[in-house]
Amino acid sequence: MSAEFVITPPHRATLPVVGTTAQFPVRRAYCIGRNYAAHAREMGGDPTREPPFFFQKSADCLQPIPHDGVTDHPYPTLTSNYHHEIEMVVALKSGGVDIPVEKALDHVFGYAVGLDMTRRDLQDEAKQLRRPWDAGKSSDFSGPCGPLYPVTQVGHLSKGFIRVSVDGVVKQSGDLADMIWSVAEQISILSKAYRLEAGDVIFSGTPDGVGPVTRGQTMLAEVEHLGAITLKVV
Ligand code: MN
């Protein structure tokens, strides 16, 4: 017996798996805040003493971006300070609660290059007024993401360049090795707060150099071993 719905079931975000026609269905999108020391400092934090914190971006904000060509990325409403945050995205094939650090990477399906695009003016206002971050972090299309690279193909990534350029000028350039909390630690800590499930993705933080883009500009986002994606802000 097939289920009866009163409306057409909403579209579920999926990410392509590199080199295949297969898709990875996304359940939730978690993001860690201030996970590279220099970025924590530029946002006014102290990287040496702060435990990690996480927020969620609506999964339907993920925008799958192919490696080939230039993909249009719509500039969102309500902002005049829309920032790029280059991040490595971690996709889970299984989950659980209270996952020990040493078992955490067993749950990873693969990795992709992504951007945690942020309406910084709305995020700053939310911080000031002690309101939630959703308006800053969960605008439509705010999670552009490249094809997923399975662990079976690239292994686990703990070092390698992560960078984004805007109109050919490098704006953020870091190394995965500079994460304050490793991917395994992020999974373990998150699993104490939420039951993680297959289909969850984690944006693992951004290095320093975040900054605005405007319509007409082109972003080239790259993580070593995960290829590059090119987006034109429209
Ligand atoms: Mn971020």
Short mmCIF file of C-alpha atoms and ligand atoms in Angstrom, two decimals:
data_model
loop_
_atom_site.label_atom_id
_atom_site.label_comp_id
_atom_site.label_asym_id
_atom_site.label_seq_id
_atom_site.Cartn_x
_atom_site.Cartn_y
_atom_site.Cartn_z
CA MET A 1 0.00 0.00 0.00
CA SER A 2 1.55 3.29 -0.99
CA ALA A 3 1.30 6.27 1.30
CA GLU A 4 -1.22 8.94 0.55
CA PHE A 5 -0.06 12.55 0.87
CA VAL A 6 -2.27 15.61 0.98
CA ILE A 7 0.36 17.60 -0.93
CA THR A 8 3.20 16.49 -3.17
CA PRO A 9 6.06 15.45 -0.83
CA PRO A 10 8.71 18.20 -0.73
CA HIS A 11 11.88 17.80 -2.71
CA ARG A 12 14.79 16.32 -0.75
CA ALA A 13 18.25 17.77 -1.28
CA THR A 14 20.73 15.32 -2.74
CA LEU A 15 24.42 15.50 -3.57
CA PRO A 16 25.92 13.68 -6.53
CA VAL A 17 28.65 11.11 -5.92
CA VAL A 18 31.64 11.86 -8.10
CA GLY A 19 32.13 9.68 -11.13
CA THR A 20 28.73 7.99 -10.79
CA THR A 21 25.07 8.73 -11.47
CA ALA A 22 24.26 7.93 -7.83
CA GLN A 23 22.96 10.52 -5.40
CA PHE A 24 23.47 11.00 -1.65
CA PRO A 25 20.18 12.00 0.04
CA VAL A 26 20.61 14.69 2.71
CA ARG A 27 18.81 14.47 6.05
CA ARG A 28 20.24 17.29 8.18
CA ALA A 29 23.01 19.83 7.70
CA TYR A 30 25.05 20.70 10.77
CA CYS A 31 27.70 23.41 10.85
CA ILE A 32 30.46 24.00 13.40
CA GLY A 33 31.28 27.58 14.37
CA ARG A 34 34.80 29.03 14.62
CA ASN A 35 36.78 25.88 13.92
CA TYR A 36 39.98 27.46 12.62
CA ALA A 37 41.94 29.58 15.10
CA ALA A 38 42.58 32.56 12.82
CA HIS A 39 38.89 32.72 11.82
CA ALA A 40 37.78 32.49 15.47
CA ARG A 41 39.99 35.51 16.15
CA GLU A 42 38.64 37.49 13.20
CA MET A 43 35.10 36.90 14.52
CA GLY A 44 36.09 38.20 17.95
CA GLY A 45 36.50 34.86 19.72
CA ASP A 46 39.25 33.13 21.62
CA PRO A 47 40.10 29.81 19.97
CA THR A 48 42.06 28.45 22.89
CA ARG A 49 39.30 28.35 25.48
CA GLU A 50 35.97 27.99 23.72
CA PRO A 51 34.33 24.57 23.40
CA PRO A 52 32.86 23.93 19.93
CA PHE A 53 29.33 24.99 19.11
CA PHE A 54 27.09 23.87 16.28
CA PHE A 55 24.11 25.23 14.44
CA GLN A 56 21.94 23.86 11.65
CA LYS A 57 21.39 25.01 8.12
CA SER A 58 18.14 23.76 6.57
CA ALA A 59 19.01 20.75 4.43
CA ASP A 60 16.97 22.14 1.54
CA CYS A 61 19.44 25.07 1.35
CA LEU A 62 22.07 22.77 -0.11
CA GLN A 63 22.79 23.61 -3.73
CA PRO A 64 24.52 20.77 -5.61
CA ILE A 65 27.26 22.16 -7.85
CA PRO A 66 28.89 20.05 -10.59
CA HIS A 67 32.61 20.29 -11.26
CA ASP A 68 32.03 21.30 -14.87
CA GLY A 69 31.24 24.82 -15.90
CA VAL A 70 29.99 27.79 -13.92
CA THR A 71 26.83 27.45 -11.83
CA ASP A 72 24.59 30.43 -11.08
CA HIS A 73 24.25 31.14 -7.37
CA PRO A 74 21.32 33.42 -6.53
CA TYR A 75 22.12 36.39 -4.26
CA PRO A 76 19.65 36.20 -1.37
CA THR A 77 17.15 38.82 -0.21
CA LEU A 78 17.47 41.11 2.82
CA THR A 79 21.26 41.38 2.86
CA SER A 80 23.94 43.74 1.67
CA ASN A 81 26.81 41.76 3.22
CA TYR A 82 26.68 38.19 1.87
CA HIS A 83 29.84 36.29 2.85
CA HIS A 84 31.67 33.25 1.54
CA GLU A 85 32.87 30.64 4.05
CA ILE A 86 34.77 27.84 2.32
CA GLU A 87 34.31 24.56 4.20
CA MET A 88 34.89 20.85 3.82
CA VAL A 89 31.57 19.00 4.01
CA VAL A 90 31.44 15.59 5.71
CA ALA A 91 28.64 13.19 4.70
CA LEU A 92 27.56 10.38 7.04
CA LYS A 93 26.49 6.90 5.91
CA SER A 94 25.42 5.86 9.43
CA GLY A 95 25.04 7.46 12.84
CA GLY A 96 24.17 6.89 16.47
CA VAL A 97 24.45 8.53 19.86
CA ASP A 98 27.54 8.95 22.04
CA ILE A 99 29.87 7.90 19.26
CA PRO A 100 33.45 7.56 20.59
CA VAL A 101 36.08 9.64 18.78
CA GLU A 102 37.99 6.53 17.74
CA LYS A 103 34.88 5.09 16.03
CA ALA A 104 33.60 8.34 14.54
CA LEU A 105 35.25 8.15 11.12
CA ASP A 106 33.64 4.72 10.52
CA HIS A 107 30.39 6.65 9.94
CA VAL A 108 31.73 8.87 7.16
CA PHE A 109 30.58 8.14 3.62
CA GLY A 110 32.66 10.83 1.99
CA TYR A 111 33.73 14.44 1.66
CA ALA A 112 32.98 17.40 -0.58
CA VAL A 113 33.93 21.02 -1.07
CA GLY A 114 31.21 23.37 0.12
CA LEU A 115 30.41 26.92 1.14
CA ASP A 116 28.54 28.04 4.25
CA MET A 117 27.18 31.20 2.62
CA THR A 118 26.13 33.71 5.26
CA ARG A 119 24.02 36.87 5.36
CA ARG A 120 26.58 38.40 7.74
CA ASP A 121 24.58 41.54 8.44
CA LEU A 122 21.61 39.45 9.60
CA GLN A 123 23.88 37.14 11.60
CA ASP A 124 25.54 40.13 13.29
CA GLU A 125 22.14 41.61 14.13
CA ALA A 126 21.01 38.26 15.56
CA LYS A 127 24.14 38.06 17.73
CA GLN A 128 23.59 41.60 18.99
CA LEU A 129 19.91 41.02 19.78
CA ARG A 130 20.51 37.48 21.15
CA ARG A 131 18.26 36.00 18.50
CA PRO A 132 18.70 32.72 16.53
CA TRP A 133 21.11 32.63 13.59
CA ASP A 134 18.71 31.11 11.05
CA ALA A 135 18.17 34.30 9.08
CA GLY A 136 21.92 34.66 8.63
CA LYS A 137 22.75 31.04 7.92
CA SER A 138 19.74 29.41 6.28
CA SER A 139 18.86 31.54 3.29
CA ASP A 140 17.84 29.65 0.16
CA PHE A 141 20.81 28.18 -1.76
CA SER A 142 23.16 29.05 1.13
CA GLY A 143 24.90 25.67 1.07
CA PRO A 144 26.53 25.19 -2.33
CA CYS A 145 28.26 21.83 -2.36
CA GLY A 146 30.37 19.95 -4.88
CA PRO A 147 30.21 16.24 -5.69
CA LEU A 148 30.89 13.82 -2.84
CA TYR A 149 34.13 11.82 -2.85
CA PRO A 150 33.66 8.47 -1.10
CA VAL A 151 36.13 7.48 1.60
CA THR A 152 36.78 4.35 -0.46
CA GLN A 153 38.27 6.66 -3.07
CA VAL A 154 40.05 9.45 -1.14
CA GLY A 155 40.40 8.07 2.38
CA HIS A 156 39.97 10.44 5.34
CA LEU A 157 41.20 13.98 4.87
CA SER A 158 43.05 15.57 7.76
CA LYS A 159 45.34 17.86 5.81
CA GLY A 160 45.35 19.63 2.48
CA PHE A 161 44.61 23.10 1.14
CA ILE A 162 41.17 24.68 1.46
CA ARG A 163 40.67 27.97 -0.36
CA VAL A 164 38.29 30.23 -2.21
CA SER A 165 39.00 32.98 -4.66
CA VAL A 166 36.69 35.73 -5.86
CA ASP A 167 37.22 37.02 -9.39
CA GLY A 168 40.64 35.37 -9.40
CA VAL A 169 41.83 36.87 -6.10
CA VAL A 170 42.45 34.39 -3.27
CA LYS A 171 40.33 35.43 -0.28
CA GLN A 172 40.53 32.43 2.05
CA SER A 173 43.45 30.03 2.05
CA GLY A 174 43.98 27.52 4.83
CA ASP A 175 44.77 23.92 5.54
CA LEU A 176 42.47 21.20 6.87
CA ALA A 177 45.21 20.43 9.42
CA ASP A 178 44.42 23.76 11.11
CA MET A 179 40.98 22.69 12.32
CA ILE A 180 40.66 23.17 16.09
CA TRP A 181 38.24 20.21 16.37
CA SER A 182 38.93 17.30 14.01
CA VAL A 183 36.19 15.70 11.93
CA ALA A 184 36.17 12.71 14.29
CA GLU A 185 35.84 14.99 17.31
CA GLN A 186 33.02 16.94 15.65
CA ILE A 187 31.05 13.75 14.97
CA SER A 188 31.62 12.50 18.50
CA ILE A 189 30.61 15.78 20.15
CA LEU A 190 27.57 16.25 17.89
CA SER A 191 26.37 12.73 18.68
CA LYS A 192 26.08 13.67 22.34
CA ALA A 193 23.59 16.39 21.44
CA TYR A 194 21.64 14.69 18.63
CA ARG A 195 21.13 11.21 17.25
CA LEU A 196 23.14 11.29 14.06
CA GLU A 197 21.74 9.41 11.08
CA ALA A 198 22.75 8.33 7.62
CA GLY A 199 22.25 11.32 5.35
CA ASP A 200 23.49 13.91 7.84
CA VAL A 201 26.17 16.28 6.61
CA ILE A 202 28.53 18.45 8.65
CA PHE A 203 30.08 21.70 7.44
CA SER A 204 33.41 21.45 9.25
CA GLY A 205 34.32 25.12 9.62
CA THR A 206 36.05 27.85 7.67
CA PRO A 207 39.54 29.37 7.74
CA ASP A 208 40.04 33.12 8.11
CA GLY A 209 39.45 35.63 5.35
CA VAL A 210 35.66 35.50 5.09
CA GLY A 211 34.25 38.38 3.14
CA PRO A 212 31.46 39.66 0.90
CA VAL A 213 30.52 38.83 -2.65
CA THR A 214 28.23 40.81 -4.89
CA ARG A 215 26.19 40.00 -7.97
CA GLY A 216 28.35 39.38 -11.02
CA GLN A 217 31.32 38.03 -9.06
CA THR A 218 32.65 34.51 -9.53
CA MET A 219 33.77 32.26 -6.67
CA LEU A 220 36.19 29.39 -7.19
CA ALA A 221 36.07 27.06 -4.18
CA GLU A 222 38.58 24.22 -3.75
CA VAL A 223 39.63 21.59 -1.26
CA GLU A 224 42.63 19.41 -2.00
CA HIS A 225 41.56 15.95 -3.28
CA LEU A 226 37.91 17.11 -3.61
CA GLY A 227 38.13 19.19 -6.74
CA ALA A 228 36.85 22.67 -7.41
CA ILE A 229 33.46 24.29 -7.97
CA THR A 230 32.80 27.60 -9.69
CA LEU A 231 29.82 29.77 -8.90
CA LYS A 232 28.65 33.03 -10.40
CA VAL A 233 26.64 35.20 -8.03
CA VAL A 234 23.52 36.36 -9.85
MN MN B 1 30.70 28.31 8.66
#
